[in-house]
Coordinates of C-alpha atoms in Angstrom, one line a residue:
X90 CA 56.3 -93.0 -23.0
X91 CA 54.9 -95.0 -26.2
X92 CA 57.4 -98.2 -25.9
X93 CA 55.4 -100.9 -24.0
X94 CA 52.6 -100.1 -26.3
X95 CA 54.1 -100.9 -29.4
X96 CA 54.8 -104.2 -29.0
X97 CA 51.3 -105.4 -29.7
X98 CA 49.0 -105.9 -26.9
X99 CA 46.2 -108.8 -27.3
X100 CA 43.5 -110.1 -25.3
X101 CA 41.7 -113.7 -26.5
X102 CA 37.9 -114.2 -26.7
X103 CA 37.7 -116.1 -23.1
X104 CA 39.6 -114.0 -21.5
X105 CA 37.6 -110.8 -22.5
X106 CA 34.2 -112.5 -21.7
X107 CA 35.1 -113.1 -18.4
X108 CA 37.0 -110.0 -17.8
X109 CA 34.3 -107.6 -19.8
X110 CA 31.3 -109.5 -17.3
X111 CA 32.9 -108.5 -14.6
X112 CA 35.1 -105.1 -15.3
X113 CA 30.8 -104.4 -16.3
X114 CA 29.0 -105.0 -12.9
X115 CA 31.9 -103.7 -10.9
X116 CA 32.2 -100.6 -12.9
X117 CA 28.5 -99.9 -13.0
X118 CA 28.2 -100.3 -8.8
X119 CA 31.2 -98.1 -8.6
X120 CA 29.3 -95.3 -10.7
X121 CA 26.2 -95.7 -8.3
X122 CA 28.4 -95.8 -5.0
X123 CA 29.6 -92.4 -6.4
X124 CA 26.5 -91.2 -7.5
X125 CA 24.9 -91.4 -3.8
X126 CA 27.9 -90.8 -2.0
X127 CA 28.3 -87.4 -4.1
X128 CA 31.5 -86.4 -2.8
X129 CA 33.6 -86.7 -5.8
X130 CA 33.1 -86.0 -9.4
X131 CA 35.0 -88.4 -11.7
X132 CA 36.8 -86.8 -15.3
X133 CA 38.3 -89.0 -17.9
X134 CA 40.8 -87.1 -20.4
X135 CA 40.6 -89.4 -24.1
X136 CA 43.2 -88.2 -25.8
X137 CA 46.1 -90.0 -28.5
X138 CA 46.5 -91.2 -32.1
X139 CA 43.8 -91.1 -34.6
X140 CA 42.7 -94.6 -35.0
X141 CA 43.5 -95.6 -32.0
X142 CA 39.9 -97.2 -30.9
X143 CA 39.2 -93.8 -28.5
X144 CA 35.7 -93.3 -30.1
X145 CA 34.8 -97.2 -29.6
X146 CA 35.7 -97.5 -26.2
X147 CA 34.0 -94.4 -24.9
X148 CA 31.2 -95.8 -26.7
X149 CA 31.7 -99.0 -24.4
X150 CA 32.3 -97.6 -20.9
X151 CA 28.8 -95.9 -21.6
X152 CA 27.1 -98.9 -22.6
X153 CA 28.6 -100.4 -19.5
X154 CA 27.6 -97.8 -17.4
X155 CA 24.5 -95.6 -16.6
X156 CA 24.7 -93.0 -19.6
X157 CA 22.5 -90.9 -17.8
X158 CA 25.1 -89.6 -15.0
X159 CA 27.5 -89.1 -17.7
X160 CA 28.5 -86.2 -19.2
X161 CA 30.7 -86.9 -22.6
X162 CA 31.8 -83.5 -24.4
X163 CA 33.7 -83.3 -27.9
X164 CA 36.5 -80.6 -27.8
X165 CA 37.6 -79.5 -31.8
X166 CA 39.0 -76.4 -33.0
X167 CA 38.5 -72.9 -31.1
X168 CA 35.6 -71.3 -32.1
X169 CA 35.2 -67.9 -32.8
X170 CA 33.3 -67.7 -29.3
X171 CA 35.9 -69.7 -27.8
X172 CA 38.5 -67.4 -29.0
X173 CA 36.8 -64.3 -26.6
X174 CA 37.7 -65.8 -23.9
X175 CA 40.3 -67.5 -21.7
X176 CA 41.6 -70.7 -22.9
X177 CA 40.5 -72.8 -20.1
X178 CA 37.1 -71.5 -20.4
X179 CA 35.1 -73.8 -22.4
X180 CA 36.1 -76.5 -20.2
X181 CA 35.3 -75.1 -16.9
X182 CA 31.7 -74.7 -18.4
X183 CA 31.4 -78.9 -18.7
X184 CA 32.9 -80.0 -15.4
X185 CA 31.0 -83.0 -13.8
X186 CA 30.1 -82.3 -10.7
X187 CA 30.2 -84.1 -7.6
X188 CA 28.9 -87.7 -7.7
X189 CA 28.7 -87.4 -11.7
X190 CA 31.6 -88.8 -14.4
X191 CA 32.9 -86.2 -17.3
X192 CA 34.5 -87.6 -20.4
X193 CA 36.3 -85.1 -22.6
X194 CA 37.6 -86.0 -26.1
X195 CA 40.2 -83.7 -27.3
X196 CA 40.9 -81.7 -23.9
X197 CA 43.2 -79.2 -22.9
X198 CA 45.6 -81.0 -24.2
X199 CA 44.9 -80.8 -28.3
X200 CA 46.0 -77.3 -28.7
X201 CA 49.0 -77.3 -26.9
X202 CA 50.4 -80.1 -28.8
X203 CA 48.6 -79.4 -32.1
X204 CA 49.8 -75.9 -32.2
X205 CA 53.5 -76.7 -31.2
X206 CA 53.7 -79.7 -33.5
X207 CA 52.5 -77.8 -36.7
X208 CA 54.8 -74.7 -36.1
X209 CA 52.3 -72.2 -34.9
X210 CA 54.0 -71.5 -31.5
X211 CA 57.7 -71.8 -29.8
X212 CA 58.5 -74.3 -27.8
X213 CA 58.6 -71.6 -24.8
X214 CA 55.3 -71.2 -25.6
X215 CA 54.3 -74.5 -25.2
X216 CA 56.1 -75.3 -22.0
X217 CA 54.3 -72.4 -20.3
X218 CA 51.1 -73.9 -21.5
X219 CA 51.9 -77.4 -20.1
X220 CA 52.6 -75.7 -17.0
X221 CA 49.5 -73.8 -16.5
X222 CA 48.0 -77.4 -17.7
X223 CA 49.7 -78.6 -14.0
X224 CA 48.7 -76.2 -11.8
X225 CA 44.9 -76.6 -13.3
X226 CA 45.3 -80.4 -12.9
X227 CA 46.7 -80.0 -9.3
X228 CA 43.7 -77.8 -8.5
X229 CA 41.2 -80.5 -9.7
X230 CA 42.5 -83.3 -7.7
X231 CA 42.8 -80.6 -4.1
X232 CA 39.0 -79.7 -5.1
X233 CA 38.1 -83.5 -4.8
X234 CA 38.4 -84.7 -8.9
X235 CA 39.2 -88.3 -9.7
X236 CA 41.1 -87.3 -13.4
X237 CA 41.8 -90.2 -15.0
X238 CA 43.8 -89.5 -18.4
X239 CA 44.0 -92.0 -21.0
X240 CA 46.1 -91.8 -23.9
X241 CA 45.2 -94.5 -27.1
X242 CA 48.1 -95.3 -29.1
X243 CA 49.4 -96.9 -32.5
X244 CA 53.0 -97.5 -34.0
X245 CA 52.8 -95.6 -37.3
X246 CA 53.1 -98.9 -39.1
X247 CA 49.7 -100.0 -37.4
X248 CA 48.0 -96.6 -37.8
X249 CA 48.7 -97.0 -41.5
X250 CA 47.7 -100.1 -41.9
X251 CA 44.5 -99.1 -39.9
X252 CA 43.9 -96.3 -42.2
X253 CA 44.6 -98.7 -45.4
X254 CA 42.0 -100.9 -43.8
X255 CA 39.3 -98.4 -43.2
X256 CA 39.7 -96.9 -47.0
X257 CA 39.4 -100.2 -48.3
X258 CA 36.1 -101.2 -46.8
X259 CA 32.8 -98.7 -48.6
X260 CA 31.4 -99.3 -45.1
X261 CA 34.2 -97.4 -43.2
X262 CA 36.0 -95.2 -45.5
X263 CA 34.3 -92.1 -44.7
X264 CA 36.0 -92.2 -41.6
X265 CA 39.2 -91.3 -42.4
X266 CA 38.6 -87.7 -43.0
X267 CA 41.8 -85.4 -45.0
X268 CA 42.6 -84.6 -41.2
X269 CA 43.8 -87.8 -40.3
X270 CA 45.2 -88.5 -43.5
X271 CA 47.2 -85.2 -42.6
X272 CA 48.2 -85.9 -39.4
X273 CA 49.3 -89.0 -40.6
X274 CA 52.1 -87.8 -42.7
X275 CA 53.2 -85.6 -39.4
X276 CA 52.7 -88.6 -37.4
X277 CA 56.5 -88.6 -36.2
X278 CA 56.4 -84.7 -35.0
X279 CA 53.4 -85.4 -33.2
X280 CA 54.4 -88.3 -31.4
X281 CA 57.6 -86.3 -30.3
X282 CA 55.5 -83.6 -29.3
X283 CA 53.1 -85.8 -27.3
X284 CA 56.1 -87.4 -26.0
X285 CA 57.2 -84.3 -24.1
X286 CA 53.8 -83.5 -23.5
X287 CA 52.7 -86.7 -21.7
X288 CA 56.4 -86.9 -19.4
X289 CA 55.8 -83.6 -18.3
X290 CA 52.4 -83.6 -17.3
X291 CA 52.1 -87.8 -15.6
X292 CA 52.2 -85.7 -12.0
X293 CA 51.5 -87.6 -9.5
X294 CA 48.2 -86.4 -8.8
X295 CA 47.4 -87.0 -12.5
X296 CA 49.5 -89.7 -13.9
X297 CA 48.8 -90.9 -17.6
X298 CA 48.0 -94.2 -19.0
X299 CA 49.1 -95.0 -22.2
X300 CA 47.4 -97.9 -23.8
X301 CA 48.1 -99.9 -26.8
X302 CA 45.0 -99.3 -29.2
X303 CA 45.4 -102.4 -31.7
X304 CA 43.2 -104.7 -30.1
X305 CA 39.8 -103.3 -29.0
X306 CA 39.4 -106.6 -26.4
X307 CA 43.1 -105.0 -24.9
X308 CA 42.4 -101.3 -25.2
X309 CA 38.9 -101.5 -23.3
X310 CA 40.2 -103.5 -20.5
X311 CA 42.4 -101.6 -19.9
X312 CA 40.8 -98.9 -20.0
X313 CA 38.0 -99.8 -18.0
X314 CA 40.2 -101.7 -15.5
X315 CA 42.2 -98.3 -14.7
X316 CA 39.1 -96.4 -14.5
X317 CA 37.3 -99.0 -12.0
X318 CA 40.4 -98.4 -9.8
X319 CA 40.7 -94.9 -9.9
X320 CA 37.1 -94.5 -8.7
X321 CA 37.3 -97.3 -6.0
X322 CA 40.6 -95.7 -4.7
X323 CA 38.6 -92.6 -4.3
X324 CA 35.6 -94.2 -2.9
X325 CA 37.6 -96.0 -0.5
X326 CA 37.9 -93.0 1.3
X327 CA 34.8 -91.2 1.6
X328 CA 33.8 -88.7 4.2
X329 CA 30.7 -88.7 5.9
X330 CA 28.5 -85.4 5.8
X331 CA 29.4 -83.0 8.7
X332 CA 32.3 -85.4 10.3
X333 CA 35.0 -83.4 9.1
X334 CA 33.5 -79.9 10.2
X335 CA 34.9 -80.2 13.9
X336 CA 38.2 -81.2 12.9
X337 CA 38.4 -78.3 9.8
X338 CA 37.1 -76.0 12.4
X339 CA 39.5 -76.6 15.2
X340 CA 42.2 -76.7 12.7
X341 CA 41.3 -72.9 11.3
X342 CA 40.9 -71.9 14.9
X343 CA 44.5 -72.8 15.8
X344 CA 46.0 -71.0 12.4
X345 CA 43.8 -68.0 13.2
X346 CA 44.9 -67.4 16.9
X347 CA 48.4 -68.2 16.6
X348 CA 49.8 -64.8 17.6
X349 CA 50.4 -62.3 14.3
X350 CA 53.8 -60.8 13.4
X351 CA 54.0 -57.6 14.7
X352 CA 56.5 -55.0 12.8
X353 CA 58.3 -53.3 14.8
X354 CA 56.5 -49.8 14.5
X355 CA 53.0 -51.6 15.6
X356 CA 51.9 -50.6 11.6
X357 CA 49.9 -52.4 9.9
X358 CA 49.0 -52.4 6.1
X359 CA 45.2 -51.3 7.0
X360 CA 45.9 -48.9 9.5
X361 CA 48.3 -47.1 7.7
X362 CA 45.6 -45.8 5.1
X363 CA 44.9 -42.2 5.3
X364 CA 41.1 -42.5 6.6
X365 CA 40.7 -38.4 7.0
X366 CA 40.7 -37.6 3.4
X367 CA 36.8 -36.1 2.5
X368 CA 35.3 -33.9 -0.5
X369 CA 33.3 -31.4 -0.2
X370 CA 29.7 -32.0 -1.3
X371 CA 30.1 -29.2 -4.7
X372 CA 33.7 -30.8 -5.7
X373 CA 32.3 -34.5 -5.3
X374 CA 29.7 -33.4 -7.9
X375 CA 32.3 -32.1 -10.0
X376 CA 34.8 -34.4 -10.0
X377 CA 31.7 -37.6 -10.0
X378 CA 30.3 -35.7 -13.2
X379 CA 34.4 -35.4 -14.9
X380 CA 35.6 -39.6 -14.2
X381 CA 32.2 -40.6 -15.1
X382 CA 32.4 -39.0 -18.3
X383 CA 36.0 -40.6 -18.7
X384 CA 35.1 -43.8 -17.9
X385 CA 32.1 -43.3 -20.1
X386 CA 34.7 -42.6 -23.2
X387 CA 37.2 -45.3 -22.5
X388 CA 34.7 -48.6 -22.1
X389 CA 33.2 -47.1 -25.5
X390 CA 36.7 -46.8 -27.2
X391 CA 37.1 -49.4 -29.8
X392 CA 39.9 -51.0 -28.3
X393 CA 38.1 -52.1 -25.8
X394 CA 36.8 -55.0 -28.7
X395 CA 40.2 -56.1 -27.6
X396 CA 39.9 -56.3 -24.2
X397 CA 37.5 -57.7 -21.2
X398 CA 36.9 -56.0 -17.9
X399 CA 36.9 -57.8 -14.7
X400 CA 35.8 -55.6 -11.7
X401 CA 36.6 -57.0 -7.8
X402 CA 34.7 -55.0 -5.2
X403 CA 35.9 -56.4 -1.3
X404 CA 35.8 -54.7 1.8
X405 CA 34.3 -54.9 5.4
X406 CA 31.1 -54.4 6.1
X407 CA 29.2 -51.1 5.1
X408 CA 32.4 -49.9 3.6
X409 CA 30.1 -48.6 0.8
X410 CA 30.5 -51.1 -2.2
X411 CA 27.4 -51.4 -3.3
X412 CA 26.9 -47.6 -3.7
X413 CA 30.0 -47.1 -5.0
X414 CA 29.1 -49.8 -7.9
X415 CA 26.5 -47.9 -8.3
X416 CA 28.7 -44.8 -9.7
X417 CA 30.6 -46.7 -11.8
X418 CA 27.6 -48.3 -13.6
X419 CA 26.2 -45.3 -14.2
X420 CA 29.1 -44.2 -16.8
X421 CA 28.7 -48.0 -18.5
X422 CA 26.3 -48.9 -21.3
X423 CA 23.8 -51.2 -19.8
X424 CA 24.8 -53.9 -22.8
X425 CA 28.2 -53.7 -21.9
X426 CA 28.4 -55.2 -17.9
X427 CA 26.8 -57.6 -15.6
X428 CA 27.1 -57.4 -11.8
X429 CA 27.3 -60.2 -10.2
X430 CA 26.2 -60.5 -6.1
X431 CA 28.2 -63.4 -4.6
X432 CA 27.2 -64.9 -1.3
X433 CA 27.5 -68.7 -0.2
X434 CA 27.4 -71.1 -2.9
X435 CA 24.3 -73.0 -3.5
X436 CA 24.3 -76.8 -3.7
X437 CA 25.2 -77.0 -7.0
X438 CA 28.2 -75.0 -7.0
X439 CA 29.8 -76.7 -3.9
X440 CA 29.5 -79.6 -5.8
X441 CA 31.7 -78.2 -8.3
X442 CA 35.9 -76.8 -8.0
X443 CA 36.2 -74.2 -6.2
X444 CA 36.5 -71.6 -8.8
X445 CA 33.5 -72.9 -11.1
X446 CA 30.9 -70.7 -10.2
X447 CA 33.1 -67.6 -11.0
X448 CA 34.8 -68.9 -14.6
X449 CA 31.0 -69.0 -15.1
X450 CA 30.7 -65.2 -15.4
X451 CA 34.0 -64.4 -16.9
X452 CA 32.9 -61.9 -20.0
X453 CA 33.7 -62.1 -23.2
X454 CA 35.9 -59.7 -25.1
X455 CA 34.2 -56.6 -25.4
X456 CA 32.1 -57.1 -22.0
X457 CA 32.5 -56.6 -18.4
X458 CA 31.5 -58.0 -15.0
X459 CA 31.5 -56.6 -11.8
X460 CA 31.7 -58.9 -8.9
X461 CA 30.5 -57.4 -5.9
X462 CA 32.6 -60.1 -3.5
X463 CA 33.9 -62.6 -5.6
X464 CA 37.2 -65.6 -5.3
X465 CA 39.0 -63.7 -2.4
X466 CA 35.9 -65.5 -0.2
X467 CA 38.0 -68.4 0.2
X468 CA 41.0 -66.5 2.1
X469 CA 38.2 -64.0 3.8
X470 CA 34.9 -65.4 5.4
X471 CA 36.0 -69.3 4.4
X472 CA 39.3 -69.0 6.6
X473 CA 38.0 -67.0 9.5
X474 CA 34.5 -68.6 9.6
X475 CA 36.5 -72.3 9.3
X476 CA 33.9 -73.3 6.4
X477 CA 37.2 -75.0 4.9
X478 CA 40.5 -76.6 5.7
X479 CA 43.5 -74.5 6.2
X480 CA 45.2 -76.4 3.1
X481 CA 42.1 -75.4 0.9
X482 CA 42.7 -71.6 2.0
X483 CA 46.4 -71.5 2.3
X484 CA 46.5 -73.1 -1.2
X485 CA 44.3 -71.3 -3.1
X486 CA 46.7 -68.3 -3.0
X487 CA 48.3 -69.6 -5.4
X488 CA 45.6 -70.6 -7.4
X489 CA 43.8 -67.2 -7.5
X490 CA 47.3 -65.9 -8.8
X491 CA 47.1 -68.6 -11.5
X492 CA 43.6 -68.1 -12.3
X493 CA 44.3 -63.6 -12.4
X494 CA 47.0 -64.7 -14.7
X495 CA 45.5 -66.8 -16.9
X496 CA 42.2 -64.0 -17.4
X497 CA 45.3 -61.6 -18.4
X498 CA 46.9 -63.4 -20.4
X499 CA 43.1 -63.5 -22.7
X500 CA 43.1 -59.7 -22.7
X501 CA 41.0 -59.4 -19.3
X502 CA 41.9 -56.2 -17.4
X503 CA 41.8 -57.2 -13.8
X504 CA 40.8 -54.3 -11.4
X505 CA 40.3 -55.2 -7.5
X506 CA 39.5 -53.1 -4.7
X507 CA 39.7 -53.2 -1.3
X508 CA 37.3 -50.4 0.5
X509 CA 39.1 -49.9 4.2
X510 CA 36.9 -48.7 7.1
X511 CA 37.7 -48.0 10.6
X512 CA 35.7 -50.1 13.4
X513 CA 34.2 -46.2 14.6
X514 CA 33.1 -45.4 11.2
X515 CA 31.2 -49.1 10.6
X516 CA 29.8 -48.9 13.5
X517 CA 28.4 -45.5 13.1
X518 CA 26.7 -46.9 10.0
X519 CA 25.2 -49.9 11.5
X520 CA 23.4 -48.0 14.1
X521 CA 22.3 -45.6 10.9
X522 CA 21.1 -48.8 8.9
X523 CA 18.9 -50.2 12.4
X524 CA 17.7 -46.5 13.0
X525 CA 16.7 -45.6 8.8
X526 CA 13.7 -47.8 7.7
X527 CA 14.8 -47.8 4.0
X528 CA 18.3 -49.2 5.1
X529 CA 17.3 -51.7 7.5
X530 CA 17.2 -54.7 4.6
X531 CA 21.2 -53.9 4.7
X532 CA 22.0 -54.6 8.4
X533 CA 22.0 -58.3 9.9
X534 CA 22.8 -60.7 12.5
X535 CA 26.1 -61.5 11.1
X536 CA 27.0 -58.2 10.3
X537 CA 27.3 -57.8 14.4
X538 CA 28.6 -61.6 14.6
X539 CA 31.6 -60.4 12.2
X540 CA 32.2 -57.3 13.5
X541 CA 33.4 -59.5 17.0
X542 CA 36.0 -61.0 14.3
X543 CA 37.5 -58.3 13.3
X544 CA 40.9 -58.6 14.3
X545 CA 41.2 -61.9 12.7
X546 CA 39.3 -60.3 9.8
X547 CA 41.7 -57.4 9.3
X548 CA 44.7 -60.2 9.1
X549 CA 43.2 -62.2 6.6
X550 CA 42.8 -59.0 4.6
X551 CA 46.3 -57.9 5.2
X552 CA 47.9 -61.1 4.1
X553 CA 45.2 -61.3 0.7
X554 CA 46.8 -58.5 -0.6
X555 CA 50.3 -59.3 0.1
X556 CA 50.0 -62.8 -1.1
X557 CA 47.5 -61.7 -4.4
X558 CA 48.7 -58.4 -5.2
X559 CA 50.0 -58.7 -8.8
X560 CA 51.9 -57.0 -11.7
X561 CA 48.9 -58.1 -13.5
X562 CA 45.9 -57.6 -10.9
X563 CA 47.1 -55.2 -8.2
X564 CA 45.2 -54.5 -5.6
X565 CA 44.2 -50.8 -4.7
X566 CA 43.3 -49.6 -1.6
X567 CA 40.8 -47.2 -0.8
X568 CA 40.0 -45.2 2.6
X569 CA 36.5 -45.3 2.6
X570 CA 35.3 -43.2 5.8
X571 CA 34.3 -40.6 3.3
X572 CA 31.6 -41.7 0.6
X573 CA 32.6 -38.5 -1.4
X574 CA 36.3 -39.9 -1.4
X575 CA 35.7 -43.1 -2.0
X576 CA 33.9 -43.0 -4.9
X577 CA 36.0 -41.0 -6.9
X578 CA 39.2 -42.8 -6.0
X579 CA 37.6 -46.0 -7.7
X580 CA 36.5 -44.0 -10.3
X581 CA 39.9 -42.4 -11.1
X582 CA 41.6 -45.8 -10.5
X583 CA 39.6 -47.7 -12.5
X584 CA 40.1 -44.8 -15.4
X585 CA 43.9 -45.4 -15.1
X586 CA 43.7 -48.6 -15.3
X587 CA 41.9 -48.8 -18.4
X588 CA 44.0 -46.2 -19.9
X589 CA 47.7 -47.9 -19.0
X590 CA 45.5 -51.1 -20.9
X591 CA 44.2 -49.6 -23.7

């Protein structure tokens, strides 16, 4: 990957004052083009060998730009804050969004290679890391992100002689900190690590550009020169506001209404559920008042330092989630949890990933979250309602498995539920909400207009769990005709769970 930049790359004075003018004005109506357009966010991974002019040229591209629509964030060691949580965390909190430009120094690529290099991982390790690096990359560029990756590199002769230079000069010495020094005596394991690194992650969607660093005329060029073509390749293809919502929505129609696989005993997933089961009022209260003490117990066990709680409450309409959240909460110390209501995303978050808004309110270790609704909108409401592409939906199966995964792997325990109702019992409680004044805030408009989907509802649901029902975030079922039932089947579910984790 390093070869063509070793061999001492060079730009001369009247070359770089043309190119620099114009690479300047071109780069700087490209930033406002993307700015108004606002339907892509542009991020720029710096990454390479210390020395190797990454600092100066960032420094440039924001003096040849507006610095006010760009977003430049420092990545250094994990942090004890960083360390409660996911590894991809801390980056999803800093993506640009639409119409803005990200730069990251030291992205998710420094630990990876850093902790494989020095000996601190296998190389197993490190190849299931780069491939979770992939996936995330692959999910960027479907969600709309330019991701321009830039690697700055020096021969190890030049980085030394670089070094020799900077400690020579009182003016410049401090900046060769016992770090680099360091890192220069491993230089060759870290180049063979990068080496893997970069071949295995220049996908197509995210390709690397390795630059030769010795001469800052060369290095910004090209830098800027890649950069001013990544966005104008993007911008070259914009899409005007609202012209793509007939198309999306004929496309979902004509997934939705091809005709279902039928088995060949007419059963089907939800209707299988036993929807009879009921508790009486005096063993509801009994058995409420023994798995709220439980659950009381085990989110206060000290283990639980150790681990993260992630709650996913789904269902139809009126199937009872937001009372049943209710019982759970009650067992939970108020200091410990934070429910979180999600409806359609606001103008900010669709002008982020996908997944954004909900990385947002992953907890720390120690802490919980309850979603009432949460990612699974994308393969629910999104795909029946056509509010995205089929390829968005049909893709981000994969990506809500890699995302579950990824919150596991940081010690999150994953609990979903699915409350199942049948079409009598829903409606029986709609026409309860319209008829009881202190429940009328609960029935709407498109509670009726959904219930008209529901056949194309009940498949979505049907293939959710199949497709996203994990070793590591299983989904569990729960017949919810009967409040009493319900309620304590979460409650006992959730206690398992927490139990097998602990």
């Amino acid at each position: 990957m390093f070869e063509s930049a070793e061999i001492g790359h060079r730009v001369d004075k009247e070359r770089w004052k043309q190119e620099s003018a114009r690479l300047r004005q071109a780069l700087l109506q490209a930033q406002y083009r993307l700015l108004h357009e606002a339907h892509t966010a542009v991020l720029i991974l710096v990454n390479g060998v210390d020395g190797g002019g990454r600092g100066e040229t960032v420094n440039t591209l924001n003096e040849w730009m507006d610095p006010r629509h760009i977003r430049t964030e420092a990545f250094g060691p994990l942090t004890p804050e960083d360390r409660k949580h996911p590894e991809m965390w801390r980056f999803w909190q800093v993506l640009p969004p639409k119409g803005r430009i990200g730069i990251f120094f030291g992205s998710w690529y420094t630990d990876p290679v850093y902790s494989y290099a020095r000996g601190g991982e296998p190389h197993d390790r490190f190849v299931q890391r780069l491939e979770r690096i992939r996936q995330f990359e692959r999910m960027l560029v479907a969600e709309g992100v330019v991701l321009v990756k830039l690697w700055f590199h020096l021969s190890k002769k030049t980085a030394r002689e670089r070094f020799k230079a900077l400690q020579s000069d009182p003016k410049t010495a401090w900046r060769v900190t016992p770090q680099e020094k360091n890192n220069l005596r491993h230089y060759d394991r870290f180049i063979e690590v990068s080496d893997e690194a970069l071949r295995k992650t220049s996908i197509g969607e995210a390709s690397w550009l390795v630059i030769d660093g010795s001469d800052p005329a060369y290095r910004t060029l090209s830098a800027a020169q890649h950069l001013l073509q990544a966005m104008q390749t993007a911008l070259a293809r914009p899409v005007a506001a609202g012209e793509a919502a007939p198309a999306i929505a004929a496309a979902a129609d004509r997934v939705l209404h091809q005709p279902p696989f039928l088995a060949l005993d007419d059963r089907s997933l939800l209707k299988a559920q036993d929807y009879t089961r009921s508790l009486k009022r005096s063993v509801y209260e009994d058995e409420l008042e023994h798995w709220q003490g439980k659950l009381a117990l085990l989110s206060r066990d000290a283990r639980m330092q150790k681990r993260a709680l992630a709650l996913v409450f789904e269902g139809m309409d009126a199937a009872g989630k937001g009372s049943t959240i209710r019982r759970v909460t009650q067992a939970l110390d108020a200091r410990f949890y934070r429910v979180v209501p999600v409806a359609a995303p606001n103008e900010n978050e669709r002008a982020q990933p996908y997944l954004w808004r909900f990385w947002r309110y992953i907890p720390a270790l120690g802490r919980a979250v309850i979603f009432d609704r949460s990612w699974y909108g994308r393969v629910l409401v999104e795909r029946v309602e056509g509010l995205c592409a089929p390829a968005d939906w049909l893709r981000a199966y994969g990506e809500i498995n890699e995302y579950e995964e990824e919150l596991s792997d940081a010690g999150v325990v994953i609990v979903k539920f699915w409350l199942a109702i049948t079409p009598e019992e829903q409606l029986r409680r709609f026409r309860e909400r319209e008829q009881t004044l202190y429940k009328n805030f609960k029935i709407t408009p498109d509670d009726w207009r959904n219930r008209e989907k529901w056949p194309q509802y009940e498949r979505a649901v049907e293939e959710m769990i199949d497709r996203t029902s994990t070793q590591v975030a299983p989904w569990h079922i729960v017949a919810s005709d009967n409040k009493h039932w319900s309620r304590i089947d979460v409650l006992r579910h959730l206690c398992q769970r927490l139990e097998a984790a602990l």
